[in-house]
XYZ file of C-alpha atoms in Angstrom:
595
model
C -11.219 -38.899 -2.031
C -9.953 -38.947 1.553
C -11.655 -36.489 3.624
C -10.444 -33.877 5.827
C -9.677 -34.616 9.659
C -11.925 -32.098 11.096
C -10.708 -31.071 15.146
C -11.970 -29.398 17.490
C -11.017 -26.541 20.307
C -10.558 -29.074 22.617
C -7.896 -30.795 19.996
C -6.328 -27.991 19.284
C -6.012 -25.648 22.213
C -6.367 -25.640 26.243
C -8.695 -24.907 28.575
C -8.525 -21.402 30.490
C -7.387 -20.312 32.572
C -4.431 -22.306 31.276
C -3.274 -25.457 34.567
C 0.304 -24.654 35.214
C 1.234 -28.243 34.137
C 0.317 -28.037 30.864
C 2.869 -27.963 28.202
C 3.006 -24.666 26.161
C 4.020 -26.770 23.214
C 0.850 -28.813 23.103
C -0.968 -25.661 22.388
C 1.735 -23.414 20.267
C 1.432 -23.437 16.461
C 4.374 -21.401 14.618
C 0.867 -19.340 12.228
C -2.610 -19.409 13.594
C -5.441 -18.351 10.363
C -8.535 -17.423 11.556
C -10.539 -18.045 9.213
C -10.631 -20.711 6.383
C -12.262 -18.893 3.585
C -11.191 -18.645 -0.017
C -8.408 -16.931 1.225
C -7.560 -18.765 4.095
C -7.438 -22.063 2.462
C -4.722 -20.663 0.078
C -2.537 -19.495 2.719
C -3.088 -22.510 4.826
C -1.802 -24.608 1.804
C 1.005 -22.474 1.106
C 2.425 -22.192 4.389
C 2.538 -25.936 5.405
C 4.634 -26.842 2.570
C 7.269 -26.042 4.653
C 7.557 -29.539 6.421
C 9.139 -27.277 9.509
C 6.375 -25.261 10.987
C 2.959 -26.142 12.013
C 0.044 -24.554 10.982
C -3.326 -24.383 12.662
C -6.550 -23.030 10.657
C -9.509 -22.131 12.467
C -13.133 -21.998 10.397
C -16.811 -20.877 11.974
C -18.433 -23.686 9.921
C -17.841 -27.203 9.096
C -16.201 -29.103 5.980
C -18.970 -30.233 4.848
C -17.914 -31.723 1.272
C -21.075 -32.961 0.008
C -21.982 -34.550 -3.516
C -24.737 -31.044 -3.748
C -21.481 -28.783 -2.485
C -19.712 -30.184 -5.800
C -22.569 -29.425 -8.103
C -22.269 -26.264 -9.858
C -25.727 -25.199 -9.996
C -26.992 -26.740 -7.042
C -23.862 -25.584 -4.880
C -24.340 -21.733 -6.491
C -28.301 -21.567 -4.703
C -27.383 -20.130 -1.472
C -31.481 -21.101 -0.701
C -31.092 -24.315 -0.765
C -31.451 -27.128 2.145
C -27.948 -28.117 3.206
C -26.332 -24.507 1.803
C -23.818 -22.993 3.786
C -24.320 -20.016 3.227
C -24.848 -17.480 6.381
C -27.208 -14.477 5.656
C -28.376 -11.565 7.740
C -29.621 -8.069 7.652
C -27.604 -4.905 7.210
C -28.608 -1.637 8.135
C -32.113 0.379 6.771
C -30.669 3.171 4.227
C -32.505 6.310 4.847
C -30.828 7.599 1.429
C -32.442 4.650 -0.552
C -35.875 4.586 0.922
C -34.941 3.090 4.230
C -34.171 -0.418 2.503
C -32.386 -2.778 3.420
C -30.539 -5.440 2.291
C -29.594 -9.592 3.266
C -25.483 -9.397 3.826
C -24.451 -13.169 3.081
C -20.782 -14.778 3.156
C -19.983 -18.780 3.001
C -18.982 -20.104 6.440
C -17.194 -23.187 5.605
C -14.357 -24.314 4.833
C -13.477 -22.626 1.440
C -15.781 -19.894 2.680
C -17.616 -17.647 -0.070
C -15.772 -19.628 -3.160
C -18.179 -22.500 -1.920
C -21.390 -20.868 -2.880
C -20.976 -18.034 -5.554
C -21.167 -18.169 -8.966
C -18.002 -19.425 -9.782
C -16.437 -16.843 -11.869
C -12.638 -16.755 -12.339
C -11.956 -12.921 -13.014
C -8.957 -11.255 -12.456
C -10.067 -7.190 -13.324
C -7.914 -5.192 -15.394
C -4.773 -4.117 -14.686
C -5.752 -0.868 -14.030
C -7.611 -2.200 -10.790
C -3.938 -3.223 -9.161
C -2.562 0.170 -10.679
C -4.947 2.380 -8.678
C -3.536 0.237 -5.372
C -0.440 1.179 -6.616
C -1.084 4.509 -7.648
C -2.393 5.070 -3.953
C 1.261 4.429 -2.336
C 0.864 0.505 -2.295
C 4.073 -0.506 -4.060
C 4.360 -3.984 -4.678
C 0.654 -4.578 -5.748
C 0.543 -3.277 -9.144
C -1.030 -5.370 -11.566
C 3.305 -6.537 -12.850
C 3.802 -7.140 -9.520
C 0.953 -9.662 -9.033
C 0.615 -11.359 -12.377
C 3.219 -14.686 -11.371
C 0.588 -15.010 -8.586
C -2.523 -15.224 -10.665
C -0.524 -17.705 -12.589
C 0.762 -19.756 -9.798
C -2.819 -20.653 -8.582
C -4.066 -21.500 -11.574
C -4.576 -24.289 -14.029
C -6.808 -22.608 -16.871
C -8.084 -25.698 -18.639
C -9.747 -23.211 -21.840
C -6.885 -21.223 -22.675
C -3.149 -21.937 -23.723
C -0.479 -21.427 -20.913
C 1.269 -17.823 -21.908
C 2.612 -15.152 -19.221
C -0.461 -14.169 -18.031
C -2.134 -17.819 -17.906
C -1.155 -21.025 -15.554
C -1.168 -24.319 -16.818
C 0.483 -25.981 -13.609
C -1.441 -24.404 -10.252
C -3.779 -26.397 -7.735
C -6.958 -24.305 -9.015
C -8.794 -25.672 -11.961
C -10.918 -22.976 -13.980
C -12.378 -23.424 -17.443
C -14.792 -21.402 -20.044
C -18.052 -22.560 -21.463
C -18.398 -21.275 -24.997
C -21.517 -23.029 -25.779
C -24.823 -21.637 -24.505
C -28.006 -23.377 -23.214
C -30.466 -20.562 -23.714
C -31.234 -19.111 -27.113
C -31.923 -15.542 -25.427
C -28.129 -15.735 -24.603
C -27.159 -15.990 -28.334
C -29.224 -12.685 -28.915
C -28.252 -10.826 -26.032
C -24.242 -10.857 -27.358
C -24.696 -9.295 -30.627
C -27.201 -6.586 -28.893
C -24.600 -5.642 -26.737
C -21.925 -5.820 -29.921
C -24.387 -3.641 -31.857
C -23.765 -0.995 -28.580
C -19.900 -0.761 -30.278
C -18.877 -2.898 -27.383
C -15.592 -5.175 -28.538
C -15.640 -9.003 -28.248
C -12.457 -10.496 -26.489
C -11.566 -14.448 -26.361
C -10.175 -13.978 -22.930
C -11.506 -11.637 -20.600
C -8.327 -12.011 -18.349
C -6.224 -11.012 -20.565
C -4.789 -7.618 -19.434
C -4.426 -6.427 -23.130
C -8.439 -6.437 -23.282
C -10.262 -2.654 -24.123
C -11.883 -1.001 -20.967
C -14.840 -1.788 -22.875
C -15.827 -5.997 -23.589
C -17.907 -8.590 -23.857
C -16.956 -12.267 -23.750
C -17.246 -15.392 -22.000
C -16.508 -15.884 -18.490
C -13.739 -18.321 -16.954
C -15.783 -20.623 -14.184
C -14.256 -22.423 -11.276
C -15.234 -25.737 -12.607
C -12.426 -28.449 -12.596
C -11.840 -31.676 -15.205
C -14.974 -33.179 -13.525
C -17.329 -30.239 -14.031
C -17.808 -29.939 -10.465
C -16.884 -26.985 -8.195
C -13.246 -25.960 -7.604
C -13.665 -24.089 -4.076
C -10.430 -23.180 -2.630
C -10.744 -25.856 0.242
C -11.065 -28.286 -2.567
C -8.263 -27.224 -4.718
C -6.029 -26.040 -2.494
C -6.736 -28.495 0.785
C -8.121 -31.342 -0.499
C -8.256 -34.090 1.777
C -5.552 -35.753 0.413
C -3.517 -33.155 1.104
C -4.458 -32.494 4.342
C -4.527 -36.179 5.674
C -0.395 -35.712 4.269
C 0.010 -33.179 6.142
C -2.071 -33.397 9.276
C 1.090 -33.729 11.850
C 1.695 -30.062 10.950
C -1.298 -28.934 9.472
C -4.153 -28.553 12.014
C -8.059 -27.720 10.910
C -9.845 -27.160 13.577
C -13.356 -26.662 12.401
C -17.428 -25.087 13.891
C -15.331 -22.920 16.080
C -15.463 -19.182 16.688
C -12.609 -16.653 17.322
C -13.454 -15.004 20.142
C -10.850 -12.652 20.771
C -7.203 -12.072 20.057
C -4.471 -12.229 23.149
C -1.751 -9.226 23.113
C 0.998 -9.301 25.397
C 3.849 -6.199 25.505
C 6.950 -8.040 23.946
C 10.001 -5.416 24.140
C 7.824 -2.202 24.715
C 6.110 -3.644 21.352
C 2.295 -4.231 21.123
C 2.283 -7.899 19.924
C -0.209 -10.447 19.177
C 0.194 -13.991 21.198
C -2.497 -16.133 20.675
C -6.521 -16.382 20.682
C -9.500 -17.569 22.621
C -11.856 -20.238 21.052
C -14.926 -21.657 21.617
C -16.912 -24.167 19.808
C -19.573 -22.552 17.394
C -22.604 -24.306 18.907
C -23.164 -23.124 22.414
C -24.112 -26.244 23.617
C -20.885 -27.551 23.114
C -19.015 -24.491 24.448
C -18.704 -25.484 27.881
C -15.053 -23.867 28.378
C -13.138 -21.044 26.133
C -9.884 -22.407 24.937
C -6.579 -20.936 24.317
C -4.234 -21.405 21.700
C -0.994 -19.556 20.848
C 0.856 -18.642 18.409
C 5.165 -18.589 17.807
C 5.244 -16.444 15.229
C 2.305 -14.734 13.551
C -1.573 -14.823 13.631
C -3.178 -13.946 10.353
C -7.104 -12.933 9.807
C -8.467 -14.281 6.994
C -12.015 -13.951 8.201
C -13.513 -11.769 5.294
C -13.968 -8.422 4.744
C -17.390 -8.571 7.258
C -15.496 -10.948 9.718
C -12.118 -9.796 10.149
C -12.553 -6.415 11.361
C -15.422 -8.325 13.786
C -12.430 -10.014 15.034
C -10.129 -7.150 15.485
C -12.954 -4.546 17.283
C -13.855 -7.388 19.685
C -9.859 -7.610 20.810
C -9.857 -3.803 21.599
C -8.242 -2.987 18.323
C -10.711 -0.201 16.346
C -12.401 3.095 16.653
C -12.297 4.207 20.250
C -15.532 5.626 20.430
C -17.359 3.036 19.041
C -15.212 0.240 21.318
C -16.137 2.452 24.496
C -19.611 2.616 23.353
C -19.564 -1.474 23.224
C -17.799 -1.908 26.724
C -14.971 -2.994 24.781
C -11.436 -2.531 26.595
C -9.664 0.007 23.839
C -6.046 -1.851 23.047
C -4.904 0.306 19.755
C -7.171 3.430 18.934
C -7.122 2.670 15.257
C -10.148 4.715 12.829
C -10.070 2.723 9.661
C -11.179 -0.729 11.392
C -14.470 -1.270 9.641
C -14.545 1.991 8.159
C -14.401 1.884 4.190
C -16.732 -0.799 3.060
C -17.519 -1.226 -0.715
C -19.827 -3.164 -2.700
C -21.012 -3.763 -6.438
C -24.557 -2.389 -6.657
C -26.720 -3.940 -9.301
C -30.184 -3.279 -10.566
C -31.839 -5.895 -12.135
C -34.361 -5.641 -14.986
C -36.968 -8.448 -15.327
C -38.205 -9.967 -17.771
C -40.565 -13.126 -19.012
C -39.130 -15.330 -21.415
C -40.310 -18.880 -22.660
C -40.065 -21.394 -19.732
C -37.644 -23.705 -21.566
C -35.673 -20.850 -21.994
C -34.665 -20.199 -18.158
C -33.031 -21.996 -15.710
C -36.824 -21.747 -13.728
C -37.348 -25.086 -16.160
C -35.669 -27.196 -13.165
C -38.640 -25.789 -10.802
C -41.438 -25.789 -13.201
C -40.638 -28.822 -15.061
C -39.759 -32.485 -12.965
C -39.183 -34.105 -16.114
C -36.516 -31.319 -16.924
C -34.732 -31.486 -13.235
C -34.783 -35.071 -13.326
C -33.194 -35.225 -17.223
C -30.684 -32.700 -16.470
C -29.473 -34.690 -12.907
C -29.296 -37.740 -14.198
C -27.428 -35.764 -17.549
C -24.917 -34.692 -15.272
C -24.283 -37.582 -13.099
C -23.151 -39.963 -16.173
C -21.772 -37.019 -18.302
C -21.308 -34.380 -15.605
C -22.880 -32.217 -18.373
C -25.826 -30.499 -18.329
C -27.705 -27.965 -16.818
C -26.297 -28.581 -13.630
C -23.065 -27.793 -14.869
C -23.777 -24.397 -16.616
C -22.590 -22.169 -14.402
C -25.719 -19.162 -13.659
C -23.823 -16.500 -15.516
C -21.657 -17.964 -18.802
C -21.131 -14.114 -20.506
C -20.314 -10.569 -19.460
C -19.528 -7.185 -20.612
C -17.928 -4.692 -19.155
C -18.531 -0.383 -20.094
C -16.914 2.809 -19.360
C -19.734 4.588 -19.198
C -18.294 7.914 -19.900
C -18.160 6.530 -23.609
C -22.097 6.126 -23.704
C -23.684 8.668 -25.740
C -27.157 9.327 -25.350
C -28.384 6.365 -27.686
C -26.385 4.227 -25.296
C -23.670 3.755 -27.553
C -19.933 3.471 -26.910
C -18.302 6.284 -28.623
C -14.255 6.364 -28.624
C -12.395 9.614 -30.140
C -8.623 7.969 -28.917
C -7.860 4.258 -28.266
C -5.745 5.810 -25.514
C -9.140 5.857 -23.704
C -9.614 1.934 -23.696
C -6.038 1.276 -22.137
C -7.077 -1.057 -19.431
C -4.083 -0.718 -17.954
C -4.811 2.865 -16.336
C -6.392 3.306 -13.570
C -9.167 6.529 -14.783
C -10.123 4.037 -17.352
C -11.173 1.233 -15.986
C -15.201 0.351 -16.698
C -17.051 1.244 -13.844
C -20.309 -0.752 -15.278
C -20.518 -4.801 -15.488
C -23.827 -6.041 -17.572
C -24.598 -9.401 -17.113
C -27.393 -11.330 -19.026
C -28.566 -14.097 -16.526
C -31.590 -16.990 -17.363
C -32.799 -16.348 -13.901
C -34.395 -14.474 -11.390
C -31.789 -12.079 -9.491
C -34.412 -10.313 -7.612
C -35.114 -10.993 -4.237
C -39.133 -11.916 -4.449
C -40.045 -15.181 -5.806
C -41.666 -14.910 -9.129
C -43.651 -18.680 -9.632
C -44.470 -20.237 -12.360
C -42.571 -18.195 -15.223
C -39.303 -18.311 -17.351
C -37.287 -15.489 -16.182
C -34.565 -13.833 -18.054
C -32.374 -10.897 -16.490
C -30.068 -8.131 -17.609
C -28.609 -6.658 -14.384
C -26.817 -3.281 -15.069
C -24.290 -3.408 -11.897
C -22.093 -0.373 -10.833
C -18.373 -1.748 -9.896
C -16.519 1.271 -9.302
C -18.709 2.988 -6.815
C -17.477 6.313 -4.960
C -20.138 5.199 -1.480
C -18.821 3.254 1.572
C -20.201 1.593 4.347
C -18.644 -0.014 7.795
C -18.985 -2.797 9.534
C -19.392 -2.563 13.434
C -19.669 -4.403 16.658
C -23.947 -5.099 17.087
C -22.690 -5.938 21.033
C -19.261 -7.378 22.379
C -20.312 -10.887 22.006
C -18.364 -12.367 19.835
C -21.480 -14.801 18.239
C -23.493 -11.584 17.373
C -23.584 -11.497 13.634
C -21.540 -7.367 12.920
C -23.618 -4.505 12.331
C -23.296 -4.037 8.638
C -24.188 -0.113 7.150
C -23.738 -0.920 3.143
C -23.658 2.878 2.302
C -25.363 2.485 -0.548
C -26.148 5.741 -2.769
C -24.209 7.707 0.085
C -22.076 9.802 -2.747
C -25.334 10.605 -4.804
C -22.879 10.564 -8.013
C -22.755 6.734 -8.200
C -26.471 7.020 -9.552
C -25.158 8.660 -13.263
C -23.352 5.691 -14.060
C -26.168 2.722 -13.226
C -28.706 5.664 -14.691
C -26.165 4.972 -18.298
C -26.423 1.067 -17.250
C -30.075 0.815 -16.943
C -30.676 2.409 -20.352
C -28.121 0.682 -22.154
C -29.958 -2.629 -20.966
C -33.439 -1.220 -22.218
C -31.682 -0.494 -25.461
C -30.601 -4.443 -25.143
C -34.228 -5.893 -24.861
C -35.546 -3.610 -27.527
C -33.025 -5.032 -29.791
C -33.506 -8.340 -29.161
C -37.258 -7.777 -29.250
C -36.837 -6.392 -32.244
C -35.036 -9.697 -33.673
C -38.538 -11.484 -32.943
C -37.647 -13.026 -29.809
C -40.592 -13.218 -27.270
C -39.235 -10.884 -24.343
C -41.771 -9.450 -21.875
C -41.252 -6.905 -19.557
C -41.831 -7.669 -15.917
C -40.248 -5.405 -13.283
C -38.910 -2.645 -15.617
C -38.604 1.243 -15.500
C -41.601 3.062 -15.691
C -40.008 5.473 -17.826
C -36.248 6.894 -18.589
C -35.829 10.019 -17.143
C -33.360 10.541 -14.175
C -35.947 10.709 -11.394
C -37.960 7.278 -12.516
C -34.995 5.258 -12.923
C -33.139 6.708 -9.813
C -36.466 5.503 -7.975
C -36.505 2.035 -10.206
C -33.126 1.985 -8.585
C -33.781 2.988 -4.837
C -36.395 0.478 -5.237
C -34.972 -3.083 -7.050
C -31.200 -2.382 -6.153
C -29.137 -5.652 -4.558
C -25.924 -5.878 -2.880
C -23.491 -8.526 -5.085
C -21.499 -10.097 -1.765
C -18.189 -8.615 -3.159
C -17.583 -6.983 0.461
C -14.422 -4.921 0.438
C -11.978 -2.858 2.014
C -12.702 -2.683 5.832
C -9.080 -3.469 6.842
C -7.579 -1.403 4.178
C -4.118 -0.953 3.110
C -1.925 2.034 3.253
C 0.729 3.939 4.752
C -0.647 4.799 8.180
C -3.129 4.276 10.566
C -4.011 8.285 10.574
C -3.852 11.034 8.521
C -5.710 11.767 5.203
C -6.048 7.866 4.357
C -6.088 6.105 7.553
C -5.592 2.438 6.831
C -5.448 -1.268 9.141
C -2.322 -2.697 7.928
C 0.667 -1.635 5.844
C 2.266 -3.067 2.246
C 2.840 -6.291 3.810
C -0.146 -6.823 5.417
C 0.854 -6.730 8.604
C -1.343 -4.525 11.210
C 0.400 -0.867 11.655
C 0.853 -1.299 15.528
C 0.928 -5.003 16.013
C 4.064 -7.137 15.713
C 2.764 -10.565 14.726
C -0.827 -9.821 13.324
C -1.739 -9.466 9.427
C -4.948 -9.485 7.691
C -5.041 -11.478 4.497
C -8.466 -11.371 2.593
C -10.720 -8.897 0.747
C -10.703 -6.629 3.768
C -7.242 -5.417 2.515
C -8.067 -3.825 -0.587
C -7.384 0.069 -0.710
C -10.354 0.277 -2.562
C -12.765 -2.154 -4.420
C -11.881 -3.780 -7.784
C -13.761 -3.693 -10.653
C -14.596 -7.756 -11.051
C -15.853 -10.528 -8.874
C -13.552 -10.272 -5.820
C -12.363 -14.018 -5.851
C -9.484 -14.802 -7.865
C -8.174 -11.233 -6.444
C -8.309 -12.392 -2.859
C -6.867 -16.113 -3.637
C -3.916 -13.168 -4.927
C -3.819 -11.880 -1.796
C -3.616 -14.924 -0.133
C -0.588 -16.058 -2.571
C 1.608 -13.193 -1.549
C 0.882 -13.121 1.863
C 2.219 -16.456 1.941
C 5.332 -15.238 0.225
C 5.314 -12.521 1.961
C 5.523 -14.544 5.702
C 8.318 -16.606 4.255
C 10.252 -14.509 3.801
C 9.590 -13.023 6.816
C 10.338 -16.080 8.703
C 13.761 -16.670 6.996
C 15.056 -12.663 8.128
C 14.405 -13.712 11.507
């Protein structure tokens, strides 16, 4: 496969302060992306089909397409030598025992969709009708449907209105199971009155289900990141007169000029990510629009460092205030899970590859002939999802209306995931065991966080507060989780399966497992809402950019990532922001062709 021309600052941009005799042109690019993550990628793609305008996307982190970067298993260890994945600490939480917890994003092209777990989930429709619901028209679940269909090409399911059969981005299901426990773990959770669905993308699911997941794994079993289904090097060696990917090089800081009275974004300063090689700052401009696609910790980063943000906190940072603007940063959500431990036979657990050289050796060279395997199993294969308002106290799902399943409204969406997982999801090492987990994880959480400036230098990882436990009432629902997933192991137990506990609740009143909580809790990386959308930049939802994405203020500037979500969805936040990324394409061209 050809690979993609990689260019640098120098390539792209010029040198400031900008010489007098150097052509504007040389420099100008009709859309500048900062950022190309999973959602960068997409819009990159979608806006150069236009053989007319010239795009130029700039990414922290290299290409880096790699054989291991292709490998579903190996690729999904964010650990590993090579990964490139980017982790750091976020804030001490006095409310859950002063802990804190490793922040982590992919910075590379493709971004996160490089190293997580690979699941294709869309959310019910209720997610999209709760943006909708809070005055963002145009992003109900009807309205973005033909988008999650465009990108996709679902090679599991039949094509039908709500599945693609013809889209760049290859995604498929795995019905078969490596690990026995698996096969007892689905009828527990059945046994709970939880319904099984064939498709758990299909908006006509129950609130409540359990299934198999869709995986981002293409026809060769290997990893469909967004860089590699949407710019693959093919593509952008076609394209490369127009198409400019300018890698390992940092946004400093955003240029605004006053255009007509209106506050309007020009261009932005660059430097190379390694210091060593950032002798000068660069300048490139932009003709028509700049678009962040940095992330939901990166793109407010961006904006606070330009002057656009809280004004306190830029003042604090020495930061010259351009646009007084509260919601930058404000308004971060995460998933919060809680995983429960257990020991299971070694063969049974993906620790086999560790433990066993034989086994790792078997299942690579398994994969390389057949691209089967272990190595192709993605980590998590089967979910379920609970309204936990419908537990009773035996942890069973009790409906008096179907009314209270429909998916499609908002107050019913499940605000509890469970996900059975043949590994360790805890953050300690645990040597020389099989390790099975059932990780209770709350997805509709009421707590936020923000994201700040930790100084005004633009390679200064941002201050991250996760806000954890903030609302206290997030702990009833996990409190519902973690006992349903006790009732779980009991019942396989009780099939005769050999499942020991490990790092469990001491008991199952509200205090011990609100402490099992405070102490074993994780953040999922499904970082949201920082840049939200809304009507206004004040009042009683301020918000960063409007229905279209663009920034209320700024002519010129949008945001196009997770960061725009009015509030966190209930599912893996990928194939939602590769939406986001689809519309904001649509949403520029037909911008461009009003002007």
């Amino acid at each position: 496969m050809p690979s993609v021309p990689e260019l640098s600052p120098q390539d792209v941009g010029t040198p400031l302060p900008i010489a007098s005799c150097v052509p504007p042109d040389t420099y100008t690019y009709d859309y500048i992306i900062v950022g190309g993550g999973t959602a960068g990628c997409v819009l990159a793609s979608r806006l150069s089909e236009d053989p007319s305008v010239s795009v130029l996307v700039i990414e922290q982190g290299p290409v880096a397409d790699t054989w291991a970067s292709r490998v579903p298993l190996i690729s999904g260890n964010p650990y590993r030598s090579g990964t490139v994945a980017a982790t750091w600490w976020a804030r001490p939480m006095p409310q859950v025992d002063g802990r804190s917890l490793q922040v982590m994003r992919g910075e590379a092209l493709g971004g996160t969709s490089r190293i997580n777990a690979l699941l294709y989930t869309r959310g019910p429709p209720g997610d999209y009708n709760r943006w909708k619901e809070l005055g963002c028209h145009g992003w109900g679940y009807s309205d973005l449907e033909p988008y999650f269909v465009k990108s996709e090409d679902t090679l599991s399911h039949p094509a039908s209105q709500f599945r693609g059969k013809n889209g760049p981005w290859q995604n498929r299901q795995f019905n078969t199971f490596p690990y026995k426990i698996i096969k007892k773990v689905i009828p527990a959770i059945e046994g709970a009155n939880i319904p099984h669905f064939d498709d758990l993308n299909d908006p006509s699911d129950s609130a409540a289900s359990i299934g198999s997941l869709d995986v981002i794994e293409d026809k060769c079993f290997q990893r469909s990141s967004t860089n590699r289904a949407f710019l693959p090097g093919s593509l952008a060696q076609e394209r490369k007169a127009r198409l400019k990917i300018c890698t390992n090089t940092i946004a400093m800081r955003l240029d605004f000029a006053r255009v007509n009275g209106s506050l309007t974004a020009k261009g932005v300063h660059l430097e190379a990510t390694n210091p060593r090689q950032a002798e000068f700052t660069y300048y490139v401009r932009a003709r028509r629009e700049i678009v962040l696609c940095a992330g939901a910790l990166g793109s407010p980063q961006i904006l606070l460092l330009s002057g656009i943000g809280p004004k306190a906190h830029l003042e604090d940072q020495n930061v010259p205030v351009v646009l007084d603007m509260p919601a930058v940063g404000n308004h971060l959500q995460d998933h919060i899970g809680v995983p429960l431990t257990y020991q299971v036979p070694m063969s049974d657990s993906l620790h086999q590859l560790e433990n066993n050289i034989f086994s790792a050796i078997g299942a690579a060279i398994t994969y390389i002939f057949t691209g089967r395997g272990l190595f192709s199993s993605p980590f998590q294969s089967v979910t379920s999802m609970i309204p936990t308002r419908l537990l009773d106290d035996r942890s069973q799902l009790v409906v008096n209306d179907p009314s209270e399943l429909d998916a499609s409204v908002a107050k019913n969406r499940p605000d509890l995931e469970l996900m059975p997982l043949a590994n360790n999801c805890t953050d300690a090492d645990i040597p020389g065991k099989g390790i099975f987990t059932l990780l209770p994880t709350l997805i509709l959480p009421k707590s936020e966080g923000w994201v700040r400036l930790a100084a005004n230098n633009p390679r200064a990882r941002p201050d991250v507060n996760l806000g954890f436990f903030e609302d206290p009432s997030d702990y009833v629902p996990l409190r519902k989780g973690i006992r349903l997933a006790l009732r779980i192991a009991e019942e396989v137990r009780s099939q005769g399966y050999p499942l020991k506990d490990l790092i469990v609740p001491d008991g199952t009143s509200d205090e011990e497992l609100d402490r099992f909580t405070r102490k074993n809790l994780r953040d999922c990386y499904h970082y949201t809402s920082t840049c939200r959308m809304g009507a206004a930049p004040h009042g009683e939802r301020p918000s960063v950019v409007d229905t279209s994405l663009r920034v209320h203020g700024v002519h010129g500037l949008r945001v196009c990532d997770t960061s725009v979500f009015p509030e966190v969805v209930t599912t893996h936040t990928m194939a939602p922001a590769v939406v986001v990324a689809e519309k904001c394409a649509d949403l520029m061209k037909a911008a461009a062709k009003a002007r």
